[in-house]
Amino acid sequence: MIGIIGAMESEVNGLKAALQNMKTKTTASVEFCAGTLEGKDAVIAEAGVGKVNAAVTAQIMILEYGADAVINIGVAGGLESSLRIGDIVVADKVVEHDMDTTPFGDEPGFITGLERVYMECDERITKILADSAKELGAHTIVGTIASGDQFICRDDQREKLIGVFNAAAAEMEGAAIGHVCVMNGVRFGVLRAMSDCANDDSIVNFPEFEKSAAALSIEIVKRAVEKM
Ligand code: ADE
């Protein structure tokens, strides 16, 4: 069973429309749509924005639907210098950039319990997602995606994510999903289309490009699911 999570309606609606034999159920205020996607058993959910919503949704997919692979899709702010709006970042690893126990001598982003900063994505899922994006002609980078409960649009935020974590893109859910998947021994992948470049223009660019970028990530994940 493949679980696919997006934060916002625009990030999952096109996928739900492609789901066959769909059965829906609401748990913890999140609607889960289970069925067949591109011939594969899949469950799709719009989690809501932020790390807690994403974590709750991933855990329910694993426990209630038996998801053995979870893919997070949607939009992000580009940080890597070659990225433009509409480009793709596929994560090879994710980090919770707002996790901070540095006063106790830990590295920034260190997750006590998991005893790590970065959570590695499944190599095969990452390759399938990146190949699918390239096949659709998207400029695609594989790199670190940083997640936190913040919209990134200021220089000081950008500089931290690039300087401290070498992040290629910023969003608000991927690492929470990765965290839950690591805790459960479930493989995961993250695919994001750039709606903005996490800078001064993001407040204007995000609402303008969110829908088209989200639609691109949906097209790519459909192609990827076919290959899984
Ligand atoms: N999602 C899309 N753009 C983003 C940004 N700039 N910061 C955080 N999440 C985002």
CSV table of C-alpha atoms and ligand atoms in Angstrom, one decimal:
chain,number,residue,atom,x,y,z
A,1,MET,CA,0.0,0.0,0.0
A,2,ILE,CA,1.5,3.4,-1.1
A,3,GLY,CA,0.5,6.4,1.1
A,4,ILE,CA,0.6,9.8,-0.6
A,5,ILE,CA,0.4,12.9,1.5
A,6,GLY,CA,-0.1,16.6,0.5
A,7,ALA,CA,-0.7,19.5,2.8
A,8,MET,CA,-3.2,21.5,0.7
A,9,GLU,CA,-6.1,20.8,-1.5
A,10,SER,CA,-4.2,21.8,-4.6
A,11,GLU,CA,-1.5,19.2,-3.8
A,12,VAL,CA,-3.9,16.2,-3.7
A,13,ASN,CA,-7.1,16.9,-5.6
A,14,GLY,CA,-5.8,15.9,-9.0
A,15,LEU,CA,-4.6,12.6,-7.5
A,16,LYS,CA,-7.9,11.8,-5.7
A,17,ALA,CA,-9.6,12.3,-9.1
A,18,ALA,CA,-7.4,9.6,-10.6
A,19,LEU,CA,-8.1,7.1,-7.8
A,20,GLN,CA,-10.3,4.2,-8.8
A,21,ASN,CA,-12.7,2.3,-6.5
A,22,MET,CA,-12.3,5.1,-4.0
A,23,LYS,CA,-13.4,4.6,-0.3
A,24,THR,CA,-13.1,7.6,2.0
A,25,LYS,CA,-12.9,7.7,5.8
A,26,THR,CA,-12.2,10.6,8.1
A,27,THR,CA,-9.9,10.0,11.1
A,28,ALA,CA,-8.4,12.7,13.4
A,29,SER,CA,-10.2,15.3,11.1
A,30,VAL,CA,-8.2,14.1,8.0
A,31,GLU,CA,-10.0,12.5,5.1
A,32,PHE,CA,-8.2,9.4,3.8
A,33,CYS,CA,-9.1,8.2,0.3
A,34,ALA,CA,-8.1,4.6,-0.4
A,35,GLY,CA,-8.3,2.9,-3.8
A,36,THR,CA,-6.3,2.0,-6.9
A,37,LEU,CA,-3.9,4.5,-8.5
A,38,GLU,CA,-2.2,3.6,-11.7
A,39,GLY,CA,-2.9,0.0,-10.9
A,40,LYS,CA,-1.4,0.1,-7.4
A,41,ASP,CA,-3.2,0.1,-3.9
A,42,ALA,CA,-2.9,3.6,-2.6
A,43,VAL,CA,-4.2,5.9,0.1
A,44,ILE,CA,-4.2,9.7,-0.4
A,45,ALA,CA,-4.7,12.4,2.2
A,46,GLU,CA,-4.7,16.2,2.5
A,47,ALA,CA,-3.0,16.5,5.8
A,48,GLY,CA,-3.1,20.3,6.4
A,49,VAL,CA,-0.1,22.5,6.7
A,50,GLY,CA,2.8,21.9,9.1
A,51,LYS,CA,4.8,19.1,10.8
A,52,VAL,CA,2.2,18.0,13.3
A,53,ASN,CA,-0.6,17.5,10.7
A,54,ALA,CA,1.8,15.7,8.5
A,55,ALA,CA,3.0,13.4,11.3
A,56,VAL,CA,-0.5,12.4,12.4
A,57,THR,CA,-1.5,11.7,8.8
A,58,ALA,CA,1.6,9.5,8.1
A,59,GLN,CA,1.1,7.5,11.3
A,60,ILE,CA,-2.6,6.8,10.5
A,61,MET,CA,-1.6,5.7,7.0
A,62,ILE,CA,0.9,3.3,8.4
A,63,LEU,CA,-1.3,1.9,11.2
A,64,GLU,CA,-4.8,1.9,9.7
A,65,TYR,CA,-4.0,1.4,6.0
A,66,GLY,CA,-0.8,-0.7,6.3
A,67,ALA,CA,1.2,1.8,4.1
A,68,ASP,CA,4.6,0.3,3.5
A,69,ALA,CA,5.8,3.3,1.5
A,70,VAL,CA,4.9,7.0,2.0
A,71,ILE,CA,5.4,9.7,-0.6
A,72,ASN,CA,5.1,13.4,0.3
A,73,ILE,CA,4.3,15.7,-2.6
A,74,GLY,CA,3.5,19.4,-3.1
A,75,VAL,CA,5.2,22.7,-3.4
A,76,ALA,CA,8.3,24.2,-1.8
A,77,GLY,CA,10.5,27.3,-1.8
A,78,GLY,CA,13.7,26.8,-3.8
A,79,LEU,CA,17.0,27.5,-2.0
A,80,GLU,CA,19.6,26.0,-4.4
A,81,SER,CA,20.8,28.8,-6.6
A,82,SER,CA,19.9,27.2,-10.0
A,83,LEU,CA,16.3,26.6,-9.0
A,84,ARG,CA,13.5,28.5,-10.7
A,85,ILE,CA,9.7,28.5,-10.1
A,86,GLY,CA,8.4,25.2,-11.6
A,87,ASP,CA,11.6,23.3,-11.0
A,88,ILE,CA,11.6,20.1,-9.0
A,89,VAL,CA,13.5,19.0,-5.9
A,90,VAL,CA,13.5,15.3,-4.9
A,91,ALA,CA,14.8,14.7,-1.4
A,92,ASP,CA,17.6,12.3,-0.8
A,93,LYS,CA,17.3,13.3,2.9
A,94,VAL,CA,15.2,15.5,5.0
A,95,VAL,CA,15.8,17.6,8.1
A,96,GLU,CA,13.6,19.4,10.7
A,97,HIS,CA,15.3,22.8,10.5
A,98,ASP,CA,13.4,24.1,13.6
A,99,MET,CA,14.5,21.3,15.9
A,100,ASP,CA,16.9,23.0,18.2
A,101,THR,CA,18.5,21.5,21.3
A,102,THR,CA,21.9,23.3,20.7
A,103,PRO,CA,21.9,24.7,24.2
A,104,PHE,CA,22.7,21.1,25.4
A,105,GLY,CA,25.5,20.8,22.9
A,106,ASP,CA,23.5,19.0,20.1
A,107,GLU,CA,24.0,19.9,16.4
A,108,PRO,CA,21.2,22.0,14.9
A,109,GLY,CA,18.4,19.8,13.7
A,110,PHE,CA,19.4,16.9,16.0
A,111,ILE,CA,16.5,14.7,16.9
A,112,THR,CA,16.9,13.1,20.3
A,113,GLY,CA,15.6,9.5,20.3
A,114,LEU,CA,16.3,9.1,16.6
A,115,GLU,CA,19.8,10.3,17.4
A,116,ARG,CA,20.3,12.0,14.0
A,117,VAL,CA,19.9,15.2,12.1
A,118,TYR,CA,19.1,13.9,8.7
A,119,MET,CA,16.5,11.2,7.7
A,120,GLU,CA,17.5,9.3,4.6
A,121,CYS,CA,14.8,8.8,1.9
A,122,ASP,CA,14.4,5.4,0.3
A,123,GLU,CA,17.0,5.3,-2.6
A,124,ARG,CA,14.7,3.5,-5.0
A,125,ILE,CA,11.7,5.8,-4.4
A,126,THR,CA,14.0,8.8,-4.8
A,127,LYS,CA,15.3,7.5,-8.1
A,128,ILE,CA,11.9,6.7,-9.4
A,129,LEU,CA,10.6,10.2,-8.5
A,130,ALA,CA,13.6,12.0,-10.0
A,131,ASP,CA,13.5,9.9,-13.2
A,132,SER,CA,9.8,10.6,-13.5
A,133,ALA,CA,10.3,14.3,-13.1
A,134,LYS,CA,13.1,14.4,-15.7
A,135,GLU,CA,10.9,12.3,-18.2
A,136,LEU,CA,8.3,15.1,-17.9
A,137,GLY,CA,11.0,17.6,-18.8
A,138,ALA,CA,11.4,19.3,-15.4
A,139,HIS,CA,14.7,20.7,-14.3
A,140,THR,CA,15.3,18.4,-11.3
A,141,ILE,CA,17.7,18.4,-8.4
A,142,VAL,CA,18.2,15.7,-5.8
A,143,GLY,CA,19.2,17.1,-2.5
A,144,THR,CA,18.3,17.9,1.1
A,145,ILE,CA,14.8,19.2,1.9
A,146,ALA,CA,14.4,21.2,5.1
A,147,SER,CA,11.0,21.3,6.9
A,148,GLY,CA,9.8,23.5,9.7
A,149,ASP,CA,6.7,25.2,11.0
A,150,GLN,CA,7.7,28.5,9.2
A,151,PHE,CA,7.1,30.0,5.7
A,152,ILE,CA,10.6,30.9,4.5
A,153,CYS,CA,10.9,34.3,2.8
A,154,ARG,CA,13.6,36.3,4.7
A,155,ASP,CA,17.4,36.4,4.1
A,156,ASP,CA,18.2,35.2,7.7
A,157,GLN,CA,16.0,32.2,7.3
A,158,ARG,CA,17.4,31.3,3.8
A,159,GLU,CA,21.0,31.7,5.1
A,160,LYS,CA,20.4,29.3,8.0
A,161,LEU,CA,18.8,26.6,5.8
A,162,ILE,CA,21.6,26.9,3.2
A,163,GLY,CA,24.5,27.5,5.5
A,164,VAL,CA,23.6,25.1,8.3
A,165,PHE,CA,21.8,22.3,6.5
A,166,ASN,CA,22.9,22.8,2.8
A,167,ALA,CA,19.2,22.5,2.0
A,168,ALA,CA,18.0,22.7,-1.7
A,169,ALA,CA,14.4,23.5,-0.8
A,170,ALA,CA,12.2,24.5,2.2
A,171,GLU,CA,8.7,23.3,3.0
A,172,MET,CA,6.7,22.5,6.1
A,173,GLU,CA,6.0,18.7,6.2
A,174,GLY,CA,8.5,16.4,4.5
A,175,ALA,CA,10.8,15.8,7.4
A,176,ALA,CA,7.9,15.2,9.8
A,177,ILE,CA,6.7,12.4,7.5
A,178,GLY,CA,10.3,11.1,7.3
A,179,HIS,CA,10.5,11.1,11.1
A,180,VAL,CA,7.4,9.1,11.4
A,181,CYS,CA,8.5,6.7,8.7
A,182,VAL,CA,11.9,6.1,10.4
A,183,MET,CA,10.1,5.4,13.7
A,184,ASN,CA,8.0,2.8,12.0
A,185,GLY,CA,10.6,1.3,9.7
A,186,VAL,CA,8.7,2.4,6.6
A,187,ARG,CA,10.4,3.7,3.4
A,188,PHE,CA,9.6,7.2,2.2
A,189,GLY,CA,10.2,9.8,-0.5
A,190,VAL,CA,9.6,13.5,-0.9
A,191,LEU,CA,8.9,15.3,-4.2
A,192,ARG,CA,8.4,19.1,-4.4
A,193,ALA,CA,7.8,21.6,-7.2
A,194,MET,CA,9.0,25.1,-6.6
A,195,SER,CA,6.2,27.6,-6.1
A,196,ASP,CA,8.7,30.4,-5.1
A,197,CYS,CA,12.3,30.9,-4.2
A,198,ALA,CA,12.0,31.4,-0.5
A,199,ASN,CA,12.8,35.1,-0.7
A,200,ASP,CA,11.2,38.6,-0.6
A,201,ASP,CA,9.0,37.7,-3.7
A,202,SER,CA,7.6,34.6,-2.1
A,203,ILE,CA,4.6,36.3,-0.6
A,204,VAL,CA,3.5,37.3,-4.1
A,205,ASN,CA,4.9,34.2,-6.0
A,206,PHE,CA,3.5,31.5,-3.7
A,207,PRO,CA,-0.2,32.3,-4.3
A,208,GLU,CA,0.4,32.9,-8.0
A,209,PHE,CA,2.3,29.6,-8.7
A,210,GLU,CA,1.1,27.3,-6.0
A,211,LYS,CA,-1.6,25.6,-8.2
A,212,SER,CA,0.5,25.0,-11.3
A,213,ALA,CA,3.5,23.8,-9.2
A,214,ALA,CA,1.2,21.5,-7.2
A,215,ALA,CA,-0.3,20.1,-10.4
A,216,LEU,CA,3.2,19.3,-11.8
A,217,SER,CA,4.1,17.3,-8.6
A,218,ILE,CA,0.8,15.4,-9.1
A,219,GLU,CA,1.6,14.5,-12.7
A,220,ILE,CA,5.1,13.3,-11.7
A,221,VAL,CA,3.9,11.2,-8.7
A,222,LYS,CA,1.3,9.5,-10.9
A,223,ARG,CA,4.1,8.5,-13.3
A,224,ALA,CA,6.3,7.3,-10.4
A,225,VAL,CA,3.5,5.2,-8.8
A,226,GLU,CA,3.2,3.3,-12.2
A,227,LYS,CA,6.8,2.3,-11.8
A,228,MET,CA,6.7,1.2,-8.1
B,1,ADE,N1,6.1,26.0,0.6
B,1,ADE,C1,6.2,26.7,-0.5
B,1,ADE,N2,7.0,27.7,-0.4
B,1,ADE,C2,7.5,27.7,0.8
B,1,ADE,C3,8.3,28.5,1.6
B,1,ADE,N3,8.9,29.6,1.0
B,1,ADE,N4,8.6,28.2,2.9
B,1,ADE,C4,8.0,27.1,3.4
B,1,ADE,N5,7.2,26.3,2.8
B,1,ADE,C5,6.9,26.6,1.5
